Short mmCIF file of C-alpha atoms and ligand atoms in Angstrom, two decimals:
data_model
loop_
_atom_site.label_atom_id
_atom_site.label_comp_id
_atom_site.label_asym_id
_atom_site.label_seq_id
_atom_site.Cartn_x
_atom_site.Cartn_y
_atom_site.Cartn_z
CA MET A 1 169.52 151.35 243.38
CA GLU A 2 165.78 150.98 242.71
CA LYS A 3 164.37 154.50 242.65
CA ASN A 4 162.01 154.03 245.56
CA LYS A 5 163.22 151.39 247.96
CA PRO A 6 160.37 148.87 248.02
CA GLN A 7 158.66 148.01 251.31
CA TRP A 8 156.21 145.30 252.34
CA SER A 9 152.73 146.79 252.44
CA SER A 10 152.10 145.38 255.94
CA HIS A 11 153.81 143.51 258.74
CA LEU A 12 151.64 140.50 257.95
CA SER A 13 152.81 140.45 254.33
CA PHE A 14 156.40 140.53 255.54
CA ILE A 15 155.79 137.57 257.84
CA ILE A 16 153.96 135.61 255.14
CA ALA A 17 156.76 136.25 252.63
CA THR A 18 159.52 135.28 255.06
CA VAL A 19 157.63 132.15 256.09
CA GLY A 20 157.14 131.50 252.35
CA SER A 21 160.90 131.75 251.90
CA ALA A 22 161.65 129.45 254.81
CA VAL A 23 158.98 126.84 254.10
CA GLY A 24 160.02 124.98 251.01
CA LEU A 25 161.34 121.70 249.72
CA GLY A 26 163.50 121.79 252.84
CA ASN A 27 160.42 121.17 254.98
CA ILE A 28 158.41 118.75 252.89
CA TRP A 29 160.99 116.84 250.90
CA ARG A 30 164.28 117.12 252.82
CA PHE A 31 163.11 117.21 256.46
CA PRO A 32 161.04 113.97 256.48
CA TYR A 33 163.64 111.95 254.63
CA ILE A 34 166.51 113.21 256.75
CA MET A 35 164.52 112.60 259.92
CA GLY A 36 163.67 109.13 258.58
CA LYS A 37 167.35 108.39 258.02
CA ASN A 38 168.47 109.77 261.38
CA GLY A 39 166.30 107.93 263.85
CA GLY A 40 163.07 109.97 263.93
CA ALA A 41 162.18 111.50 267.30
CA ILE A 42 165.76 111.92 268.53
CA PHE A 43 166.60 113.88 265.38
CA LEU A 44 163.48 116.01 265.82
CA LEU A 45 164.45 116.81 269.39
CA THR A 46 168.02 117.80 268.45
CA TYR A 47 166.78 119.86 265.53
CA LEU A 48 164.28 121.72 267.75
CA LEU A 49 166.94 122.50 270.36
CA LEU A 50 169.38 123.72 267.71
CA ILE A 51 166.79 125.94 266.10
CA ALA A 52 165.59 127.45 269.37
CA PHE A 53 169.03 128.15 270.84
CA ILE A 54 171.56 128.41 268.01
CA CYS A 55 169.94 129.24 264.67
CA ILE A 56 167.79 131.98 266.13
CA ILE A 57 171.00 134.04 266.57
CA PRO A 58 172.13 134.34 262.91
CA LEU A 59 168.47 134.70 261.95
CA ILE A 60 168.09 137.75 264.21
CA CYS A 61 171.39 139.14 262.86
CA GLU A 62 170.34 138.80 259.21
CA LEU A 63 167.00 140.49 259.92
CA ALA A 64 168.75 143.28 261.84
CA ILE A 65 171.36 143.86 259.11
CA GLY A 66 168.55 144.10 256.55
CA LYS A 67 166.47 146.46 258.64
CA ILE A 68 169.36 148.69 259.70
CA TYR A 69 171.20 149.02 256.38
CA ARG A 70 168.12 148.69 254.14
CA THR A 71 170.04 147.50 251.13
CA ASP A 72 171.02 144.32 249.31
CA THR A 73 173.43 141.78 250.79
CA ILE A 74 176.56 143.02 248.98
CA ASN A 75 176.05 146.69 249.86
CA ALA A 76 175.07 145.83 253.43
CA PHE A 77 178.43 144.13 254.01
CA LYS A 78 180.19 146.96 252.22
CA GLU A 79 178.54 149.46 254.53
CA ILE A 80 179.52 147.49 257.60
CA ASN A 81 183.09 147.68 256.34
CA PRO A 82 184.25 148.03 252.70
CA LYS A 83 186.75 145.26 253.42
CA PHE A 84 183.85 142.78 253.66
CA LYS A 85 182.23 143.37 250.31
CA TRP A 86 183.61 140.00 249.18
CA LEU A 87 181.46 138.27 251.80
CA GLY A 88 178.44 139.74 250.07
CA TRP A 89 179.65 138.29 246.78
CA LEU A 90 180.21 134.94 248.45
CA CYS A 91 176.59 134.97 249.66
CA ILE A 92 175.38 135.91 246.19
CA THR A 93 177.43 133.12 244.61
CA THR A 94 175.76 130.69 247.03
CA VAL A 95 172.37 132.09 246.18
CA ILE A 96 173.02 131.54 242.47
CA LEU A 97 174.14 127.93 243.01
CA ILE A 98 171.14 126.86 245.11
CA PRO A 99 168.44 127.23 242.42
CA CYS A 100 170.64 125.28 240.02
CA PHE A 101 169.65 122.09 241.86
CA TYR A 102 166.54 123.30 243.71
CA PHE A 103 164.79 124.15 240.43
CA VAL A 104 165.61 120.74 238.98
CA VAL A 105 163.40 119.32 241.74
CA GLY A 106 160.85 122.02 240.79
CA GLY A 107 160.84 120.58 237.26
CA TRP A 108 160.20 117.06 238.59
CA ILE A 109 157.27 118.40 240.62
CA LEU A 110 155.72 119.92 237.48
CA ASN A 111 156.04 116.57 235.74
CA TYR A 112 154.37 114.76 238.67
CA ILE A 113 151.55 117.30 238.73
CA TRP A 114 151.02 116.52 235.06
CA ILE A 115 150.93 112.75 235.49
CA PHE A 116 148.43 113.04 238.35
CA ILE A 117 146.25 115.51 236.39
CA SER A 118 146.22 113.30 233.32
CA ASN A 119 145.65 110.26 235.56
CA ASN A 120 148.34 108.51 233.58
CA LEU A 121 149.96 106.76 236.52
CA PRO A 122 152.94 104.48 235.93
CA SER A 123 152.70 100.99 237.38
CA ASP A 124 156.10 101.27 239.07
CA PHE A 125 157.25 104.69 240.29
CA SER A 126 160.76 103.56 241.01
CA SER A 127 161.61 102.68 237.43
CA TYR A 128 159.46 105.55 236.19
CA PHE A 129 161.40 108.12 238.22
CA THR A 130 164.76 106.69 237.17
CA SER A 131 163.85 106.62 233.50
CA TYR A 132 162.20 110.07 233.56
CA SER A 133 165.01 111.85 235.39
CA SER A 134 167.61 110.37 233.06
CA GLN A 135 165.98 111.79 229.91
CA ILE A 136 167.55 114.81 228.21
CA PHE A 137 164.82 117.04 226.85
CA MET A 138 161.85 116.88 229.22
CA PRO A 139 163.61 117.39 232.59
CA CYS A 140 165.62 120.35 231.21
CA PHE A 141 162.51 121.84 229.65
CA LEU A 142 160.51 121.56 232.88
CA THR A 143 163.39 122.98 234.94
CA PHE A 144 163.26 126.02 232.64
CA VAL A 145 159.47 126.24 232.93
CA PHE A 146 159.75 126.19 236.71
CA LEU A 147 162.49 128.84 236.54
CA ILE A 148 160.41 131.13 234.32
CA MET A 149 157.32 130.68 236.53
CA THR A 150 159.31 131.55 239.65
CA ALA A 151 161.20 134.45 238.07
CA SER A 152 157.97 136.03 236.82
CA PHE A 153 157.15 137.10 240.40
CA PRO A 154 160.28 139.07 241.32
CA TYR A 155 160.19 140.42 237.73
CA ARG A 156 156.96 142.21 238.64
CA GLY A 157 158.40 143.73 241.80
CA VAL A 158 158.17 143.30 245.54
CA ASN A 159 154.54 144.31 246.10
CA LYS A 160 152.90 143.34 242.83
CA GLY A 161 154.82 140.11 242.38
CA ILE A 162 156.46 138.62 245.46
CA GLU A 163 153.92 139.77 248.02
CA LYS A 164 150.90 138.75 245.94
CA ALA A 165 152.32 135.32 245.16
CA ASN A 166 152.97 134.61 248.83
CA ASN A 167 149.69 136.03 250.08
CA ILE A 168 147.78 133.72 247.77
CA MET A 169 149.94 130.59 247.78
CA MET A 170 150.89 130.35 251.46
CA PRO A 171 147.34 130.21 252.91
CA LEU A 172 146.36 127.67 250.23
CA PHE A 173 149.48 125.71 251.09
CA ALA A 174 148.64 125.71 254.82
CA LEU A 175 145.07 124.61 254.13
CA MET A 176 146.10 121.72 251.87
CA LEU A 177 148.80 120.61 254.29
CA ILE A 178 146.36 120.43 257.19
CA ILE A 179 143.79 118.51 255.14
CA MET A 180 146.44 116.00 254.05
CA ALA A 181 147.77 115.61 257.62
CA VAL A 182 144.29 115.02 259.07
CA TYR A 183 143.65 112.49 256.34
CA ALA A 184 146.95 110.73 257.06
CA LEU A 185 146.00 110.46 260.73
CA THR A 186 142.98 108.35 259.82
CA LEU A 187 145.21 105.68 258.23
CA PRO A 188 146.04 102.47 260.11
CA GLY A 189 149.76 103.33 260.49
CA ALA A 190 149.09 106.64 262.23
CA LYS A 191 150.04 105.45 265.71
CA GLU A 192 153.31 103.93 264.55
CA GLY A 193 154.09 107.03 262.49
CA LEU A 194 153.54 109.34 265.44
CA GLU A 195 155.61 107.15 267.73
CA PHE A 196 158.45 107.22 265.24
CA MET A 197 158.30 111.01 265.27
CA PHE A 198 157.71 111.76 268.92
CA LYS A 199 159.07 108.88 271.03
CA PRO A 200 162.84 109.37 271.13
CA ASP A 201 165.14 106.38 271.10
CA PHE A 202 168.26 107.75 272.78
CA SER A 203 170.44 104.91 271.54
CA GLN A 204 170.21 106.49 268.08
CA PHE A 205 171.99 109.63 269.23
CA SER A 206 175.22 110.34 267.36
CA HIS A 207 177.61 113.16 266.68
CA SER A 208 177.01 113.12 262.94
CA MET A 209 173.25 113.28 263.50
CA VAL A 210 173.72 116.58 265.36
CA LEU A 211 175.66 117.97 262.40
CA THR A 212 173.03 116.87 259.93
CA ALA A 213 170.37 118.51 262.09
CA LEU A 214 172.27 121.78 262.09
CA GLY A 215 172.74 121.78 258.31
CA GLN A 216 169.05 121.09 257.86
CA ALA A 217 168.13 123.87 260.32
CA LEU A 218 170.16 126.48 258.42
CA PHE A 219 168.79 125.37 255.07
CA THR A 220 165.19 125.34 256.17
CA LEU A 221 165.37 128.79 257.79
CA SER A 222 167.03 130.25 254.65
CA ILE A 223 169.98 131.44 256.72
CA GLY A 224 173.48 131.95 255.33
CA MET A 225 173.25 133.71 252.02
CA GLY A 226 171.52 136.98 252.66
CA ALA A 227 167.96 135.96 251.73
CA ILE A 228 166.76 137.12 255.13
CA ILE A 229 168.88 140.31 254.86
CA THR A 230 167.11 141.06 251.58
CA TYR A 231 163.60 140.41 252.90
CA GLY A 232 164.52 142.28 256.12
CA SER A 233 165.54 145.32 254.07
CA TYR A 234 161.92 145.67 252.91
CA MET A 235 160.66 145.50 256.52
CA LYS A 236 158.44 148.24 257.83
CA GLU A 237 159.90 150.42 260.57
CA GLU A 238 157.35 149.13 263.10
CA SER A 239 158.14 145.43 262.50
CA HIS A 240 159.93 144.01 265.52
CA ILE A 241 163.10 142.03 264.72
CA VAL A 242 163.11 139.47 267.54
CA LYS A 243 159.36 138.85 267.49
CA SER A 244 159.50 138.40 263.71
CA ALA A 245 162.37 135.92 264.08
CA TYR A 246 160.40 133.84 266.61
CA THR A 247 157.28 133.97 264.47
CA LEU A 248 159.26 132.75 261.48
CA ILE A 249 160.85 129.93 263.47
CA PHE A 250 157.51 128.94 264.97
CA PHE A 251 155.78 128.61 261.61
CA ASP A 252 158.68 126.97 259.79
CA THR A 253 159.01 124.35 262.52
CA LEU A 254 155.28 123.84 262.84
CA ILE A 255 155.01 123.21 259.11
CA ALA A 256 157.96 120.81 259.09
CA VAL A 257 156.34 118.87 261.96
CA ILE A 258 152.94 118.81 260.23
CA ALA A 259 154.67 117.59 257.06
CA GLY A 260 156.12 114.73 259.13
CA VAL A 261 152.70 114.02 260.66
CA MET A 262 151.37 113.80 257.11
CA ILE A 263 154.14 111.64 255.69
CA PHE A 264 155.05 109.09 258.41
CA PRO A 265 151.57 107.65 259.02
CA ILE A 266 151.32 107.10 255.25
CA VAL A 267 154.77 105.52 255.19
CA PHE A 268 154.03 103.19 258.11
CA SER A 269 150.58 102.29 256.82
CA PHE A 270 152.16 100.80 253.73
CA GLY A 271 155.27 99.26 255.22
CA VAL A 272 157.80 101.50 253.47
CA THR A 273 161.00 102.11 255.45
CA PRO A 274 161.11 105.72 256.64
CA SER A 275 164.80 105.81 255.78
CA ALA A 276 164.12 105.46 252.04
CA GLY A 277 166.11 108.66 251.48
CA ALA A 278 165.73 111.44 248.93
CA SER A 279 163.41 109.30 246.85
CA LEU A 280 160.80 109.16 249.66
CA VAL A 281 158.72 111.91 248.08
CA PHE A 282 159.15 110.98 244.41
CA ILE A 283 159.07 107.19 244.60
CA ALA A 284 157.74 105.85 247.91
CA LEU A 285 154.92 108.34 248.47
CA PRO A 286 153.41 108.25 244.94
CA GLU A 287 153.65 104.47 245.09
CA ILE A 288 151.56 104.61 248.24
CA PHE A 289 149.13 107.17 246.84
CA THR A 290 148.17 104.76 244.07
CA LYS A 291 146.96 102.32 246.74
CA LEU A 292 144.70 104.89 248.37
CA PRO A 293 141.14 105.61 247.29
CA CYS A 294 141.10 108.62 244.89
CA ALA A 295 144.81 108.18 244.18
CA SER A 296 145.05 110.85 241.50
CA PHE A 297 143.38 113.44 243.65
CA VAL A 298 145.53 112.83 246.74
CA GLY A 299 148.68 112.76 244.60
CA LEU A 300 147.69 115.92 242.79
CA ILE A 301 147.03 117.81 246.04
CA PHE A 302 150.35 116.63 247.44
CA PHE A 303 152.40 117.76 244.45
CA ILE A 304 150.58 121.10 244.20
CA LEU A 305 151.47 121.56 247.86
CA LEU A 306 155.08 120.84 247.07
CA PHE A 307 154.91 123.21 244.09
CA PHE A 308 153.68 126.15 246.20
CA ALA A 309 156.33 125.48 248.82
CA ALA A 310 159.07 125.33 246.20
CA ILE A 311 157.97 128.41 244.30
CA THR A 312 157.68 130.74 247.33
CA SER A 313 161.16 129.69 248.47
CA GLY A 314 162.50 129.92 244.92
CA ILE A 315 161.23 133.51 244.76
CA SER A 316 163.28 134.44 247.83
CA ILE A 317 166.37 132.77 246.42
CA LEU A 318 166.09 134.69 243.14
CA GLU A 319 165.15 137.99 244.82
CA THR A 320 168.31 137.94 246.92
CA ALA A 321 170.48 137.87 243.80
CA ILE A 322 168.21 140.24 241.86
CA SER A 323 168.36 143.00 244.47
CA ALA A 324 172.15 142.66 244.52
CA PHE A 325 172.33 142.81 240.69
CA ILE A 326 170.09 145.91 240.59
CA ASN A 327 172.30 147.84 242.98
CA ASN A 328 175.71 146.64 241.90
CA PHE A 329 175.31 146.48 238.13
CA LYS A 330 172.97 149.52 238.09
CA ILE A 331 170.40 147.75 235.92
CA SER A 332 166.62 147.60 236.10
CA ARG A 333 164.78 144.91 238.07
CA GLN A 334 163.59 143.37 234.80
CA LYS A 335 167.07 143.19 233.28
CA ALA A 336 168.46 141.80 236.54
CA THR A 337 165.80 139.06 236.55
CA VAL A 338 166.52 138.07 232.97
CA LEU A 339 170.30 138.06 233.51
CA LEU A 340 170.00 135.90 236.63
CA SER A 341 167.56 133.50 234.94
CA ILE A 342 170.00 132.97 232.07
CA ILE A 343 172.83 132.17 234.48
CA VAL A 344 170.66 129.77 236.51
CA ALA A 345 169.34 128.11 233.33
CA VAL A 346 172.85 127.48 232.02
CA VAL A 347 174.20 126.05 235.29
CA SER A 348 171.11 123.94 235.92
CA ILE A 349 171.49 122.06 232.61
CA PRO A 350 174.45 119.94 233.78
CA ALA A 351 172.72 119.46 237.16
CA THR A 352 169.57 118.18 235.42
CA LEU A 353 171.56 115.94 233.08
CA SER A 354 173.57 114.47 235.95
CA PHE A 355 170.74 111.96 236.42
CA GLY A 356 171.20 110.76 232.85
CA ILE A 357 173.94 111.25 230.29
CA LEU A 358 176.22 113.11 232.70
CA ASP A 359 175.87 110.67 235.59
CA GLY A 360 179.40 109.40 234.96
CA ILE A 361 180.91 112.78 235.79
CA LYS A 362 181.75 112.60 239.45
CA ILE A 363 183.76 114.93 241.61
CA ALA A 364 184.64 113.58 245.06
CA ASP A 365 182.29 110.70 244.27
CA LYS A 366 179.32 113.02 243.80
CA THR A 367 177.30 113.79 240.69
CA ILE A 368 176.96 117.44 239.66
CA PHE A 369 173.52 117.65 241.33
CA ASP A 370 174.73 116.11 244.59
CA LEU A 371 177.84 118.25 244.53
CA LEU A 372 175.81 121.47 244.22
CA ASP A 373 173.54 120.35 247.07
CA TYR A 374 176.48 119.26 249.23
CA VAL A 375 178.71 122.28 248.64
CA THR A 376 175.94 124.82 249.22
CA SER A 377 174.19 123.21 252.23
CA ASN A 378 177.12 121.61 254.01
CA ILE A 379 179.95 124.02 253.25
CA LEU A 380 178.81 127.43 252.03
CA LEU A 381 175.76 127.94 254.26
CA PRO A 382 177.52 127.10 257.56
CA PHE A 383 180.64 128.99 256.43
CA ASN A 384 178.70 132.11 255.42
CA THR A 385 176.63 131.89 258.60
CA LEU A 386 179.82 131.73 260.65
CA LEU A 387 181.17 134.84 258.92
CA ILE A 388 177.84 136.66 259.29
CA CYS A 389 177.86 135.92 263.05
CA LEU A 390 181.49 137.01 263.46
CA LEU A 391 180.85 140.17 261.48
CA SER A 392 177.66 140.98 263.44
CA GLY A 393 179.31 140.28 266.78
CA TRP A 394 182.71 141.85 266.27
CA CYS A 395 182.42 144.44 263.47
CA ILE A 396 179.03 146.12 263.84
CA GLN A 397 179.21 148.43 266.79
CA SER A 398 176.94 147.10 269.53
CA LEU A 399 174.43 145.47 267.22
CA TRP A 400 172.93 143.80 270.31
CA LYS A 401 172.02 147.19 271.80
CA LYS A 402 170.30 148.18 268.56
CA ILE A 403 168.24 145.00 268.73
CA PHE A 404 167.53 144.50 272.44
CA GLY A 405 168.49 147.76 274.15
CA ASP A 406 170.96 147.86 277.02
CA ASN A 407 169.61 144.97 279.11
CA LEU A 408 170.28 141.43 280.27
CA PHE A 409 168.83 139.82 277.13
CA GLY A 410 171.16 141.99 275.08
CA TYR A 411 174.23 140.89 277.07
CA ILE A 412 173.34 137.23 276.83
CA PHE A 413 172.66 137.57 273.10
CA ASN A 414 176.01 139.30 272.61
CA ILE A 415 177.98 136.54 274.36
CA ILE A 416 176.21 133.77 272.48
CA LEU A 417 176.74 135.64 269.20
CA LYS A 418 180.41 136.43 269.75
CA PHE A 419 181.59 133.13 271.19
CA ILE A 420 179.17 130.24 271.47
CA VAL A 421 177.58 130.20 268.02
CA PRO A 422 180.91 130.67 266.14
CA ILE A 423 182.54 127.85 268.10
CA ILE A 424 179.66 125.49 267.40
CA LEU A 425 179.65 126.40 263.72
CA ILE A 426 183.39 125.86 263.43
CA CYS A 427 182.95 122.38 264.95
CA VAL A 428 180.20 121.63 262.43
CA LEU A 429 182.34 122.74 259.52
CA ILE A 430 185.41 120.81 260.59
CA ALA A 431 183.44 117.65 261.24
CA GLY A 432 181.44 118.13 258.03
CA LEU A 433 184.56 118.41 255.92
N1 LIG B 501 164.38 127.46 253.17
C1 LIG B 501 164.00 126.94 251.90
C2 LIG B 501 163.51 125.53 252.07
O1 LIG B 501 163.36 125.05 253.14
C3 LIG B 501 165.10 127.02 250.88
C4 LIG B 501 165.69 128.38 250.80
C5 LIG B 501 165.06 129.51 250.40
C6 LIG B 501 166.98 128.72 251.21
N2 LIG B 501 165.91 130.57 250.54
C7 LIG B 501 167.07 130.12 251.04
C8 LIG B 501 168.02 127.98 251.74
C9 LIG B 501 168.24 130.76 251.42
C10 LIG B 501 169.19 128.63 252.10
C11 LIG B 501 169.30 130.02 251.97
O2 LIG B 501 163.27 124.85 251.12
#
């Protein structure tokens, strides 16, 4: 146990840090490409409905568990019932697997920042990206650099490290995002881009699209592995759980939508198909940037934006495991950070190399990188979220009363938590598998 349980220095810092955790590559890299692949506006609509009515429930539960038990994920589950300590370990295993692919993308971002700073732009980003990501030394090295940069914040502690990083990076992030979005709206494809995002084509509706939207919603809100429990455990007494949850959802969604408003007008202005997939941000967008006036500058701003988003989310991922290591292995914060970084570094090597020399190794037709992404986002996050909901609904005595008081909202919340959300999540899991 850390001697003095750390606490956010203000409610605002808590909100900024949780928004920093939620807003990440999930919003700027994953959300636009998944929306592009799943029909645009109809996906956005489904995603918004799911977030507002389903995902809010586990989010409130994670915050409440953090605030009530005020400890790391493993101990929180142990306190609910010692029989459930393993669920804590399952969450921590998930949290260790996520950075093993997330930080590989962080390494690519560092490389792109460098090529835009040095103004050494390749003539063809598609072959550049393929040849760069298949190298051995540089991608591994930059993954480690990104890991060390991220880990240096939790190493310094909650207030001096995590809070400071978020308080500086998140406002800068918001500012840059808005400037880029306004700029994108002046491009000739703006109208088409906005129509793609906001004019639903109901013929594109499908069952699998709903599932994809749910997976994306959990990932982007950082639900399902105790990250929110950990940040909630540093909450001030006066911070309100439900209001905080809505604030978090509001900002995360707003930023995802602004990211779309920035990306789709650019995409349509240059005739790229919005369904280009995961490479949208690393191949299609830079390709387009080079055709704009002040290409290096626009590209640089964009990748710095992505860097801030990735680092503030990466911090929350690492912190979740670090706080569990501190309490369960009885080691200092610094030792816990170093131990975790070594584990992540080792596992991320095969993930990084799976774009090059290890690309032949496939399990269930997926490379190591894709497998880590798939298993964590599509299996572990929904599965953990299901268990967290069941535990909160059935094993914590009247959690709903502790959150809402004895009133109608509380009753409705309790029914949704106990029955509706678990059933929907089970459907998602079965269909997803
Ligand atoms: N939400 C972040 C994003 O959108 C990623 C992330 C941070 C995350 N912490 C998490 C995902 C915890 C799942 C669980 O990029």
